[in-house]
PDB file of C-alpha atoms in Angstrom:
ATOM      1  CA  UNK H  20      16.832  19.078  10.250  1.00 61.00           C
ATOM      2  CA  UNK H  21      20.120  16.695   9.654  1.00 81.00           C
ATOM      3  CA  UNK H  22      20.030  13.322  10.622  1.00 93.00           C
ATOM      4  CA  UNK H  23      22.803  11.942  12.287  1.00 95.00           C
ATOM      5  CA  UNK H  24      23.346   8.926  10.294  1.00 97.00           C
ATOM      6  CA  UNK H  25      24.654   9.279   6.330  1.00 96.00           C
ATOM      7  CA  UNK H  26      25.852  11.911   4.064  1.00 95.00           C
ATOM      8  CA  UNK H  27      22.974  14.739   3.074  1.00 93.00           C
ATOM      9  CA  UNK H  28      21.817  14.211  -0.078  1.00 94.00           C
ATOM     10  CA  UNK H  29      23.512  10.918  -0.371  1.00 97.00           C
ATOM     11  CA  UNK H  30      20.660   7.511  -0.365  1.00 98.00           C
ATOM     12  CA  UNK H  31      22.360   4.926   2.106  1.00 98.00           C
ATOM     13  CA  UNK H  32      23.928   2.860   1.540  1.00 98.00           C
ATOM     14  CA  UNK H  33      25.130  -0.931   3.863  1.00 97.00           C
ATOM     15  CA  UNK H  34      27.240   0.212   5.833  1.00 98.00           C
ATOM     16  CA  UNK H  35      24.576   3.341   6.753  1.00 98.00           C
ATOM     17  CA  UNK H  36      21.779   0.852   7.405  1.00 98.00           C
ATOM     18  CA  UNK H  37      23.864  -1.235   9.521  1.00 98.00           C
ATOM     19  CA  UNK H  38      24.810   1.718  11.664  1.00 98.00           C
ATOM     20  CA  UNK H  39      21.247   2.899  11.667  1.00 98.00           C
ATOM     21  CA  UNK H  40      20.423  -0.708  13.256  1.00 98.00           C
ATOM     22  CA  UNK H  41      23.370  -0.225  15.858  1.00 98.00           C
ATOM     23  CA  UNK H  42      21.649   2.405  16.507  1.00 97.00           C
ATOM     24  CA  UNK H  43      18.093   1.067  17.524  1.00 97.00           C
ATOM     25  CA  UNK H  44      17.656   0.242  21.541  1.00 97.00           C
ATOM     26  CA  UNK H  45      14.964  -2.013  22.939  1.00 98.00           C
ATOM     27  CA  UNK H  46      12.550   0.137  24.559  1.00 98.00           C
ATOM     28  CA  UNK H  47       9.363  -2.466  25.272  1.00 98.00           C
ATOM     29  CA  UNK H  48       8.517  -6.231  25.295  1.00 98.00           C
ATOM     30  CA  UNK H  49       7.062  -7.643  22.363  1.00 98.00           C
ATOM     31  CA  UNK H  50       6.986 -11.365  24.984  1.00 98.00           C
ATOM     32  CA  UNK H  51       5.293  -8.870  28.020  1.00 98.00           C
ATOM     33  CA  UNK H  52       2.799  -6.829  25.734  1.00 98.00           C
ATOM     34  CA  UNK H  53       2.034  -8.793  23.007  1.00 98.00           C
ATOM     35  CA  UNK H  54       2.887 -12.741  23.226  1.00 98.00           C
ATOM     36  CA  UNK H  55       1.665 -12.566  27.009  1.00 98.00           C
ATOM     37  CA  UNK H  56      -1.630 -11.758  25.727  1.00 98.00           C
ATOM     38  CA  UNK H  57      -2.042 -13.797  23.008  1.00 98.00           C
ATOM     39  CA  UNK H  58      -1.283 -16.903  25.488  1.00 98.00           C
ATOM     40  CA  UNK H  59      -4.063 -15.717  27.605  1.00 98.00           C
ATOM     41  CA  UNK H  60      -6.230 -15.722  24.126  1.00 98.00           C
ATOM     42  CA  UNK H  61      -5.266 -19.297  23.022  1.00 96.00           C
ATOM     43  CA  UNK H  62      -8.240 -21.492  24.373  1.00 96.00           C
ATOM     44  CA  UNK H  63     -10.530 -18.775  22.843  1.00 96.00           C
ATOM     45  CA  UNK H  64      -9.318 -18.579  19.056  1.00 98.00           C
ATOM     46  CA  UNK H  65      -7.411 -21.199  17.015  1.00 98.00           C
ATOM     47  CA  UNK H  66      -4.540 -19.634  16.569  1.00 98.00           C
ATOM     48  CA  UNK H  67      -1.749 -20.258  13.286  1.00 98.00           C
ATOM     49  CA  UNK H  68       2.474 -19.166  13.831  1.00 98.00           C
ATOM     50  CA  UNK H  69       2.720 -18.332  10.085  1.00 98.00           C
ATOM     51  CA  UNK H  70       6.635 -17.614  10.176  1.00 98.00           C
ATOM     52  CA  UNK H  71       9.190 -15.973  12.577  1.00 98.00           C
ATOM     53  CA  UNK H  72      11.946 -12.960  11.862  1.00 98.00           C
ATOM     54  CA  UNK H  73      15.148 -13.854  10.769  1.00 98.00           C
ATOM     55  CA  UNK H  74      17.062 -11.541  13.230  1.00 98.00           C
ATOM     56  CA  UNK H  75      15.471 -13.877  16.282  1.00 98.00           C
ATOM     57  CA  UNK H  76      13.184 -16.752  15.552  1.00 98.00           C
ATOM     58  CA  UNK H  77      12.565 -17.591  18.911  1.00 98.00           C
ATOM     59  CA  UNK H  78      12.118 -14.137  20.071  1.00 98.00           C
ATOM     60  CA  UNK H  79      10.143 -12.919  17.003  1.00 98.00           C
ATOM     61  CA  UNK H  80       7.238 -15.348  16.245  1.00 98.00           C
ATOM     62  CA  UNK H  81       4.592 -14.246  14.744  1.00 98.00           C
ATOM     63  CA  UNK H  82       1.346 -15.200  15.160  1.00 98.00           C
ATOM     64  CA  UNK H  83      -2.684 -14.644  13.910  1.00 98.00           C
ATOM     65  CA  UNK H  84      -5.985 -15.711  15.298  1.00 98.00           C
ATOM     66  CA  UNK H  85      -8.637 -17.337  13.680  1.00 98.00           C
ATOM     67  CA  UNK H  86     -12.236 -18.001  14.971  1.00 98.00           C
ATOM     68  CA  UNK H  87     -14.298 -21.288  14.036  1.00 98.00           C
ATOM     69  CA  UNK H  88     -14.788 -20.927  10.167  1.00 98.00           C
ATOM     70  CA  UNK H  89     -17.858 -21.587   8.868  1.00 98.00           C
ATOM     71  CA  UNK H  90     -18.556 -22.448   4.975  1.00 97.00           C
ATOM     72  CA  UNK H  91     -20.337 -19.691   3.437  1.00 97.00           C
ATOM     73  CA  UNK H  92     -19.725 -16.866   5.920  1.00 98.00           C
ATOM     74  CA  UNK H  93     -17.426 -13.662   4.782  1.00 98.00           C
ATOM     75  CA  UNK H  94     -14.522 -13.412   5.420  1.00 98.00           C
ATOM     76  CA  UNK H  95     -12.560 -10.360   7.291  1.00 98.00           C
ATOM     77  CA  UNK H  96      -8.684  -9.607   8.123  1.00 99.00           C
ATOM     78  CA  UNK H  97      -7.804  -7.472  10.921  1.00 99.00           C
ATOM     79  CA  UNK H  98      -3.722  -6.533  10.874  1.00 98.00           C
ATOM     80  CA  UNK H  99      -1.646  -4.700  13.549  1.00 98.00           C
ATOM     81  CA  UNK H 100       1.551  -3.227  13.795  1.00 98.00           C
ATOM     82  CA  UNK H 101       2.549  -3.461  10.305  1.00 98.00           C
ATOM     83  CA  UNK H 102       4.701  -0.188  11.722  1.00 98.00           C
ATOM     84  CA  UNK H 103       5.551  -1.867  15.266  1.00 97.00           C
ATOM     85  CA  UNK H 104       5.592   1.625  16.767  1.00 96.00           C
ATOM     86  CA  UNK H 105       1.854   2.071  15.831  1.00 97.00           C
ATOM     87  CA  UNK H 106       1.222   0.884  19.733  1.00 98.00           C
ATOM     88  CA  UNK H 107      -2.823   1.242  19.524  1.00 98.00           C
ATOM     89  CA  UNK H 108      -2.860  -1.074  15.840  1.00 98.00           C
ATOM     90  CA  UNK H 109      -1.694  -3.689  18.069  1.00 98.00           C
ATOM     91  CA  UNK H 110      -3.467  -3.536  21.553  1.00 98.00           C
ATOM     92  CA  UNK H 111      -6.210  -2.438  19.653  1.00 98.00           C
ATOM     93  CA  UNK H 112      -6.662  -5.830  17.855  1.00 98.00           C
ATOM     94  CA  UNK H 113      -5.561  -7.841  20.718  1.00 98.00           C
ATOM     95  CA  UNK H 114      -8.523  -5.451  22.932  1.00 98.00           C
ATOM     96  CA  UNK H 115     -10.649  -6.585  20.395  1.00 98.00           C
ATOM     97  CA  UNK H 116      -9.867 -10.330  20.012  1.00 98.00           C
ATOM     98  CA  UNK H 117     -10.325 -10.215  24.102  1.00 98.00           C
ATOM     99  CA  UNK H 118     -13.676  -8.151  24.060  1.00 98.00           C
ATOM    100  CA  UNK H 119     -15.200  -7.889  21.022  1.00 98.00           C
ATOM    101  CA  UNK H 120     -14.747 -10.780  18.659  1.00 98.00           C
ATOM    102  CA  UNK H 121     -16.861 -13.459  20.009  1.00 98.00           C
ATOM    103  CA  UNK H 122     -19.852 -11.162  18.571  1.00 98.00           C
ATOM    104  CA  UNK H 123     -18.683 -12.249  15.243  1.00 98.00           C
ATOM    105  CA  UNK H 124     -18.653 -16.087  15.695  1.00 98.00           C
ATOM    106  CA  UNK H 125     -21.235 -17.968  13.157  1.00 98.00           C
ATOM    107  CA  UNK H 126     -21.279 -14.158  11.535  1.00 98.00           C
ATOM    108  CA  UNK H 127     -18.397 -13.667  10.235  1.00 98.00           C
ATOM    109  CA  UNK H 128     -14.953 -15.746   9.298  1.00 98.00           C
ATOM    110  CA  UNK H 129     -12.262 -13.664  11.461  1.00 98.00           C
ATOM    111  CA  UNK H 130      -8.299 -13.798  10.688  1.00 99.00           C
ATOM    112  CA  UNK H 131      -6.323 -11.113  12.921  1.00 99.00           C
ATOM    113  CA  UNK H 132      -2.404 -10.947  13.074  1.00 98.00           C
ATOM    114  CA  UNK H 133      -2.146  -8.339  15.643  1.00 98.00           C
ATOM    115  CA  UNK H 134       1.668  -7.912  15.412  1.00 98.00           C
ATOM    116  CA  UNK H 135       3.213  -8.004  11.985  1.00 98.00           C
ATOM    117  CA  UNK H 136       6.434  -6.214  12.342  1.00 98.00           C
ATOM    118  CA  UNK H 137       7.770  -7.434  16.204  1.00 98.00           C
ATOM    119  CA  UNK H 138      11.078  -5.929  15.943  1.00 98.00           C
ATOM    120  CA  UNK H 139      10.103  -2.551  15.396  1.00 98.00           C
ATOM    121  CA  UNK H 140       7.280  -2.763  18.185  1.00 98.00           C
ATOM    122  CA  UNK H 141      10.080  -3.294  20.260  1.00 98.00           C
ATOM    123  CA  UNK H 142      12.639  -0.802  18.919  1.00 98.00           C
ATOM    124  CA  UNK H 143       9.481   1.761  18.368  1.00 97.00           C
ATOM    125  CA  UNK H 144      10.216   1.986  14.836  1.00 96.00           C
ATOM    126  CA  UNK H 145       8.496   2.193  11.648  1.00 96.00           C
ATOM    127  CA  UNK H 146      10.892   0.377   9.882  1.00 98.00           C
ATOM    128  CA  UNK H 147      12.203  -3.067   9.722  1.00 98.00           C
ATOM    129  CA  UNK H 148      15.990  -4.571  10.935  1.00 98.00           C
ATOM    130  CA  UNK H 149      17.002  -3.172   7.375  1.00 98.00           C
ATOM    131  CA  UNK H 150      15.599  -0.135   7.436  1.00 98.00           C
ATOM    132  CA  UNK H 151      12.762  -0.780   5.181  1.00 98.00           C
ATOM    133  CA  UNK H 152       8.942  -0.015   5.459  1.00 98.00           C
ATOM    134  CA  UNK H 153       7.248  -2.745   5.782  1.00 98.00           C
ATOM    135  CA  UNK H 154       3.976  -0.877   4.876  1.00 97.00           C
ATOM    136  CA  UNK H 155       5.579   0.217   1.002  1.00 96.00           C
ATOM    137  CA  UNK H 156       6.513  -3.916   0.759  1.00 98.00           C
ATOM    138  CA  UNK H 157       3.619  -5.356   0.405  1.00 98.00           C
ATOM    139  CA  UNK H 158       4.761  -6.241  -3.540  1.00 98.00           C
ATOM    140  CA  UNK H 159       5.804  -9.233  -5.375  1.00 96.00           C
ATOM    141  CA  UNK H 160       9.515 -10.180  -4.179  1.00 97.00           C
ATOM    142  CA  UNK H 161       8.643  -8.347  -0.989  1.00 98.00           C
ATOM    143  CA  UNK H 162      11.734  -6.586   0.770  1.00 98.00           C
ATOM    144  CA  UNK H 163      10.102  -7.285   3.859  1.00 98.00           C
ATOM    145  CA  UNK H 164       9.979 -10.592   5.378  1.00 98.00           C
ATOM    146  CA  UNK H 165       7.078  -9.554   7.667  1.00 98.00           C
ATOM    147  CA  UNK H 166       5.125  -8.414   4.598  1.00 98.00           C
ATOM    148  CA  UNK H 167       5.862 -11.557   2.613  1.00 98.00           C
ATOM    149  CA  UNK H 168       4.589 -13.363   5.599  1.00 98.00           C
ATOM    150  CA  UNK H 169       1.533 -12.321   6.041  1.00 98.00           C
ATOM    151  CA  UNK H 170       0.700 -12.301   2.276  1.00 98.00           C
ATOM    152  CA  UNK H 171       1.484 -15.971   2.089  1.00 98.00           C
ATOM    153  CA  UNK H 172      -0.573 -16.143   5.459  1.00 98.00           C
ATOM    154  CA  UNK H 173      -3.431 -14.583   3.348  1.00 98.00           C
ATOM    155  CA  UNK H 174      -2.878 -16.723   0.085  1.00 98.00           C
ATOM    156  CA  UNK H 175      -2.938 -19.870   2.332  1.00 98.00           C
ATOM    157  CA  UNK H 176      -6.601 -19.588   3.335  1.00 98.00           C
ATOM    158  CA  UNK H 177      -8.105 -19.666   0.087  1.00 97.00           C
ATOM    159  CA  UNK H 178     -10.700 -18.037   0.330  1.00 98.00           C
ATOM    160  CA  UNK H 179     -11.817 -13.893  -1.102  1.00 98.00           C
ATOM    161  CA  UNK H 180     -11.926 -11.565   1.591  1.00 98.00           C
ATOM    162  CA  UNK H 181     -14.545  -9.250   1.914  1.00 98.00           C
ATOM    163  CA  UNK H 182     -13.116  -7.117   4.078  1.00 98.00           C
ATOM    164  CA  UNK H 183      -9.629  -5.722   5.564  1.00 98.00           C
ATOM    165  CA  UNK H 184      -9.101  -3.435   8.203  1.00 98.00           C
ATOM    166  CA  UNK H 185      -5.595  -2.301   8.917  1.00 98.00           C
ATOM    167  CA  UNK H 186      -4.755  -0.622  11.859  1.00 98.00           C
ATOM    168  CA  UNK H 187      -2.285   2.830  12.160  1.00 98.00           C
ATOM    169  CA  UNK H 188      -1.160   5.469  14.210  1.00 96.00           C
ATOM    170  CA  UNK H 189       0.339   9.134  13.169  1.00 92.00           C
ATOM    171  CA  UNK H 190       2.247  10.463  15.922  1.00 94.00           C
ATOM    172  CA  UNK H 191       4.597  13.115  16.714  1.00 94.00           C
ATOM    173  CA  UNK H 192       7.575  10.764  16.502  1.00 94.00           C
ATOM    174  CA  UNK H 193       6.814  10.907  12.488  1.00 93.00           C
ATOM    175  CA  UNK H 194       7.753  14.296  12.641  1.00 92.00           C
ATOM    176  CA  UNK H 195      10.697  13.868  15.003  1.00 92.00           C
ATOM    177  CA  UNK H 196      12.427  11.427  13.833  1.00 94.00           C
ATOM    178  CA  UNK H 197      10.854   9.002  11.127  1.00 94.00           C
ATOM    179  CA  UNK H 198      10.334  11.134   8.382  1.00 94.00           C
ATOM    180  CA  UNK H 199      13.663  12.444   9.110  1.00 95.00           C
ATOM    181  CA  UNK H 200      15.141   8.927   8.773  1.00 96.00           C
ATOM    182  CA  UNK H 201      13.258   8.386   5.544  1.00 96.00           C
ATOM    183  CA  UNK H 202      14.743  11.282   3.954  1.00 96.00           C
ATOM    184  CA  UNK H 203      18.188  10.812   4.956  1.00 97.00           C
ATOM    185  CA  UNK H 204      18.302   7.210   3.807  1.00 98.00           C
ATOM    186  CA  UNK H 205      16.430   8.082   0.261  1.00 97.00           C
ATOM    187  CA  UNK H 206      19.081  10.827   0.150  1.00 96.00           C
ATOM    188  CA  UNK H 207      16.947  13.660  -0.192  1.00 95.00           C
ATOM    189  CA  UNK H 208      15.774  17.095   1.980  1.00 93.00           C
ATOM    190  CA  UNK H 209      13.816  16.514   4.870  1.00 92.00           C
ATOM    191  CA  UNK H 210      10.542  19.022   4.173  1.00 88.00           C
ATOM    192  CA  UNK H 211       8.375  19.435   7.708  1.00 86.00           C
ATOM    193  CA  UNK H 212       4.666  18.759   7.849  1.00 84.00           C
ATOM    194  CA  UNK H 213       2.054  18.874   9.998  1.00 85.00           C
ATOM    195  CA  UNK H 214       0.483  15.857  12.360  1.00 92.00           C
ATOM    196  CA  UNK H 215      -3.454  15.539  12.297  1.00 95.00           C
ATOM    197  CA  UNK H 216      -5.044  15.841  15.279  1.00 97.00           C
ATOM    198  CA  UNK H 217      -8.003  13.386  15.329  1.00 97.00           C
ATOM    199  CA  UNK H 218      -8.852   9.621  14.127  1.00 98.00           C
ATOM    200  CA  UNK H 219      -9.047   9.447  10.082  1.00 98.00           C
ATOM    201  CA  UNK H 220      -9.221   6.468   7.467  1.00 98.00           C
ATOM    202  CA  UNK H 221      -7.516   5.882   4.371  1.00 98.00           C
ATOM    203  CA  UNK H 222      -9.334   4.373   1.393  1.00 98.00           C
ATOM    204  CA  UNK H 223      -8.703   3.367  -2.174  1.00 98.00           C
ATOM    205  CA  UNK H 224      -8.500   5.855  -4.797  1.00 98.00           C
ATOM    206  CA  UNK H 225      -9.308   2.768  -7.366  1.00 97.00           C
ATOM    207  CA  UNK H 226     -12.244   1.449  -4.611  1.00 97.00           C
ATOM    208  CA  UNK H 227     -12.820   4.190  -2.494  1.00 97.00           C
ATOM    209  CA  UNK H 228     -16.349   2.655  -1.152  1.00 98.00           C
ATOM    210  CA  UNK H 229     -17.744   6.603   0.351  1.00 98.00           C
ATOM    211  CA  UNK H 230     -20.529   4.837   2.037  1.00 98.00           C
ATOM    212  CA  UNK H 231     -18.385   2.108   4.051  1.00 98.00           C
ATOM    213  CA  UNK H 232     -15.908   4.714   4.811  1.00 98.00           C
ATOM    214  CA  UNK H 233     -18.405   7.056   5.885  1.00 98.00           C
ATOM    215  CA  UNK H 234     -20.211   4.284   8.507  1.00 98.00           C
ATOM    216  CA  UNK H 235     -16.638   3.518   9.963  1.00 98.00           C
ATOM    217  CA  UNK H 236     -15.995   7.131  10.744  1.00 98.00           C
ATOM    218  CA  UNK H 237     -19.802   7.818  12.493  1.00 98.00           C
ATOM    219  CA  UNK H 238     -19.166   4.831  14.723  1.00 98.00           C
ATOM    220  CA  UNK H 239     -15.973   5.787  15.905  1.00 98.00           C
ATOM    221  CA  UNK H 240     -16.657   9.463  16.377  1.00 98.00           C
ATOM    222  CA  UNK H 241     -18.771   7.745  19.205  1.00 98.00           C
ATOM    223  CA  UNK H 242     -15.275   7.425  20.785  1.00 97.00           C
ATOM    224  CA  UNK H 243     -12.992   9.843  19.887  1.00 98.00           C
ATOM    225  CA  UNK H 244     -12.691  12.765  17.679  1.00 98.00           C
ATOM    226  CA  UNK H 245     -12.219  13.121  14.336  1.00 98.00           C
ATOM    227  CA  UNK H 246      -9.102  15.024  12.671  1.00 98.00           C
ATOM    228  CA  UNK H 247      -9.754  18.364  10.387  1.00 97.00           C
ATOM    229  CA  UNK H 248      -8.185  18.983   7.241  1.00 96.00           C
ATOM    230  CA  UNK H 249      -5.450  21.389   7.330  1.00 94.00           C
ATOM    231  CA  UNK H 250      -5.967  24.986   5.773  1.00 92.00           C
ATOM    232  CA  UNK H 251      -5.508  23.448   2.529  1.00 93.00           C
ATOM    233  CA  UNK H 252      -8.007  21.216   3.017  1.00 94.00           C
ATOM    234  CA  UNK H 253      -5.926  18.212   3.348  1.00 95.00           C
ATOM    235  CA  UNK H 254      -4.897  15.896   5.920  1.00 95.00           C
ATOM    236  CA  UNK H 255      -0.881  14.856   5.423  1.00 93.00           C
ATOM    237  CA  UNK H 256      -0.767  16.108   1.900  1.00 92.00           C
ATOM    238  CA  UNK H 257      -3.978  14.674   0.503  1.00 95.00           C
ATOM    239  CA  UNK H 258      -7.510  15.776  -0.302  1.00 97.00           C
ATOM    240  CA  UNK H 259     -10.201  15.277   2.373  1.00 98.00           C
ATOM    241  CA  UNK H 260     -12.583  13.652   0.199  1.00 98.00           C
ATOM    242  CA  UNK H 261     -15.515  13.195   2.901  1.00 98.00           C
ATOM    243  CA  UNK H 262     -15.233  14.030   6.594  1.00 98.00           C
ATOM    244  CA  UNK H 263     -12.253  12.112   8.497  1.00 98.00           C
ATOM    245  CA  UNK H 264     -11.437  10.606   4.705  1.00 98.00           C
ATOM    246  CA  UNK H 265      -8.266  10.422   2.431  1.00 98.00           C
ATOM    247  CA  UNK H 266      -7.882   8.419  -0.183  1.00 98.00           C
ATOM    248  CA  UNK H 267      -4.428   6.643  -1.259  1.00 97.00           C
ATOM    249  CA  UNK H 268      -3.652   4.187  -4.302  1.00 97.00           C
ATOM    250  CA  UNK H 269      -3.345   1.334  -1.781  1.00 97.00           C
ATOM    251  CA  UNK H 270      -2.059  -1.397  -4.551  1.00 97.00           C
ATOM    252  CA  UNK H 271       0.383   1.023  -6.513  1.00 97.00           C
ATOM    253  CA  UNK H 272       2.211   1.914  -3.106  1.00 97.00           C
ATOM    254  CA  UNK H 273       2.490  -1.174  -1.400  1.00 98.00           C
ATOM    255  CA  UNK H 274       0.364  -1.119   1.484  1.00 98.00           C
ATOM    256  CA  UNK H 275      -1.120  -3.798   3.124  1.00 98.00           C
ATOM    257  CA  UNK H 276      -4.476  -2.765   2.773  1.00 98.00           C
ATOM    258  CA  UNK H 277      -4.094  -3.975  -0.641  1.00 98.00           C
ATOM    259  CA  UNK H 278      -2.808  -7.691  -0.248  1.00 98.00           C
ATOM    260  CA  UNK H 279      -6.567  -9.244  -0.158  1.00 98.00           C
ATOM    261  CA  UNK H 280      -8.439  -7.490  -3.355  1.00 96.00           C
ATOM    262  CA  UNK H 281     -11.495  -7.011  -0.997  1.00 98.00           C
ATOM    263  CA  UNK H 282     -14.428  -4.637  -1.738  1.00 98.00           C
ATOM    264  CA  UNK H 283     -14.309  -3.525   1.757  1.00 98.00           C
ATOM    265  CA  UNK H 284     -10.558  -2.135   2.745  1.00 98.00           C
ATOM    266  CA  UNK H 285      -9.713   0.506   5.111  1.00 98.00           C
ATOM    267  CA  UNK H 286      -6.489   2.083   6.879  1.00 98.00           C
ATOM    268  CA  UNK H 287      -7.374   3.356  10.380  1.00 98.00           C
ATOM    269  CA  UNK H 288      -4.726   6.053  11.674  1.00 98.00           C
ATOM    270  CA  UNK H 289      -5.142   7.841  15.080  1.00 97.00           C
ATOM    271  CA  UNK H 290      -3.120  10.348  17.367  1.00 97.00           C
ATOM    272  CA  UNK H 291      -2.099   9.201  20.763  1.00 96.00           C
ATOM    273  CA  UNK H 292      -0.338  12.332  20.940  1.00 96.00           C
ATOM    274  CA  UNK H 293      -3.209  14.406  20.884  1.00 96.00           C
ATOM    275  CA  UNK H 294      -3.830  16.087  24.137  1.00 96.00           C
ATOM    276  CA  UNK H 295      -7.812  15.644  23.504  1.00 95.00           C
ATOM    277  CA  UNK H 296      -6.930  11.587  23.802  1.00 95.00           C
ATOM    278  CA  UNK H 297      -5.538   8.957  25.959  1.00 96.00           C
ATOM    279  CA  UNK H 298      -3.794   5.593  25.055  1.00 96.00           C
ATOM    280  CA  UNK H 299      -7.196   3.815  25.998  1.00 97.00           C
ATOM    281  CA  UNK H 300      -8.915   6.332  23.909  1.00 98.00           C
ATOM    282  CA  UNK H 301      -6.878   5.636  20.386  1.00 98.00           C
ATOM    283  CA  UNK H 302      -7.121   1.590  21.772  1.00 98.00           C
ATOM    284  CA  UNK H 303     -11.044   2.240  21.703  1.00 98.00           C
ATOM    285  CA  UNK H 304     -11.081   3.819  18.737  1.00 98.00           C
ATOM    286  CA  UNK H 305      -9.256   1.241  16.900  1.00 98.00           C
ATOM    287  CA  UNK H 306     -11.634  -1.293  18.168  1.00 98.00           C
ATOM    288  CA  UNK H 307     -15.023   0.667  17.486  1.00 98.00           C
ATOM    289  CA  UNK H 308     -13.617   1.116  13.600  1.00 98.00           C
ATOM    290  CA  UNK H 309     -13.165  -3.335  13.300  1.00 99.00           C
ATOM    291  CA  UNK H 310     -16.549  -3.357  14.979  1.00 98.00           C
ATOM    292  CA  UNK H 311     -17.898  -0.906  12.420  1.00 98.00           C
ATOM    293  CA  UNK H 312     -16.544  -2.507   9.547  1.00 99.00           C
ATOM    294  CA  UNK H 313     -17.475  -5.589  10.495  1.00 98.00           C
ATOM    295  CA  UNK H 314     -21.042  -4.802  10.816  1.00 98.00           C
ATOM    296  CA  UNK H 315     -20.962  -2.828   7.640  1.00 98.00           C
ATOM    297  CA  UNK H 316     -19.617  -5.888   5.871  1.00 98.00           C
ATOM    298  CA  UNK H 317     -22.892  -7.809   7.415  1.00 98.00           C
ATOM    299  CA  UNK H 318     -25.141  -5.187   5.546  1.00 97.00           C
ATOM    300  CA  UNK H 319     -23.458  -6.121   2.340  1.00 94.00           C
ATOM    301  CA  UNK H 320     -24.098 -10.018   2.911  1.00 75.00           C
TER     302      UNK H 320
END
């Protein structure tokens, strides 16, 4: 499959990037979907702007919600939309800061950005304005502004998480047109895989925590169902370690699962694609995993 932006086998370069961004239409509201709802959350949580994109300050704010810290409580971070297209990572925390979080108060010490990368939720993207994943920038000297936000939104609450949950999708649209775009900017051949139908989790190969993993996935098979490994007994190129389980080396890559050194981590990822599921479904999901891993982090404490 060629992409229609760049020379094959050639890594972009400016002038590529720039006409990959002309290329981008807005096709949702981050205001209508996402700030809409977060207004209609403000007397319930106290809620922190900790920055604002470049492209569109005004447009692009970007916000988290805290509950009323305690002293001596644990501490949990719940992130959405790191890749804005990932639409369940981000109703899916919002659903949860409207239903679900209130449970947690005097339990647990809550911080949720729902929305990390705005732009993209509204171009349907994985990538940033300059064509970079946010989710392989969560480094030192971050490429990504909306990475290097939210890690200096972590840093600033001083405390040591116990737990992060990050919130994903896989969809079709990886297939169709993002892992195309990934290969034609790094210059390389496009090489087809498969999509997993089902909910899974991504842990730490260097903190893998089995049992946590394995709680996470029994609550939320509950709500939906959980994707198979592939004939090679793999989901998207890696070993299915325990049922609904990969592993990745979250710190070595980048991802934001990484950016709190907690015992507890997880990456959720579900299908809305899947004709076994329905938007509300994947939302659900989503919602019954933080719920999980919030109650396994209780156990712990």
């Amino acid at each position: 499959m060629s992409y229609p932006i760049g020379t094959p086998g050639t890594p972009w370069g400016d002038a590529e990037k720039l006409a990959w961004f002309n290329s981008r239409d807005i096709k949702r509201s981050y205001a209508g979907e996402v700030l809409n709802r977060i207004d209609a959350l403000k007397a319930q949580f106290n809620w922190q702007q900790y920055g604002a994109l470049s492209l569109d300050a005004a447009k692009f704010p970007l916000w988290a919600a805290k509950n009323n810290w305690q002293p001596g409580l644990p501490c949990a971070l719940v992130t959405g939309g790191v890749h804005g297209y990932e639409t369940s990572g981000v109703q899916g925390a919002l659903d949860f800061l409207e239903h679900s979080a209130k449970d947690y108060q005097g339990k647990v010490n809550l911080l949720v950005a729902p929305c990390v990368s705005p732009w993209a939720y509204e171009m349907i993207h994985r990538w940033n304005p300059k064509a970079v994943d946010p989710n392989r920038s969560f480094v030192e000297n971050s490429p990504a502004e909306e990475s290097a936000a939210l890690m200096a939104l972590v840093a600033s609450q001083g405390v040591q998480f116990g737990l992060h949950i990050d919130l994903h999708e896989t969809t079709d649209s990886d297939e169709t047109e993002f892992r195309p775009a990934l290969a034609a900017r790094d210059g390389k051949d496009y090489e087809p895989d498969g999509i997993p139908d089902g909910f899974y989790l991504v842990g730490d190969t260097e903190n893998p925590q089995p049992e946590f993993q394995r709680f996470v996935i029994a609550a939320v098979e509950k709500v939906t169902h959980i994707a198979p490994p592939d004939s090679d007994g793999k989901i998207i190129g890696s070993e299915v370690v325990q049922h609904g389980v990969i592993n990745y080396p979250l710190h070595k890559l980048g991802l934001c699962a990484s950016i709190t050194g907690a015992k507890l981590t997880t990456t959720t990822e579900v299908y809305p694609d899947s004709p076994k599921a329905t938007a509300e479904e994947c939302n659900a999901a989503q919602v019954a995993a933080i719920c999980a891993a919030l109650d396994y982090l209780l156990t712990q404490n």
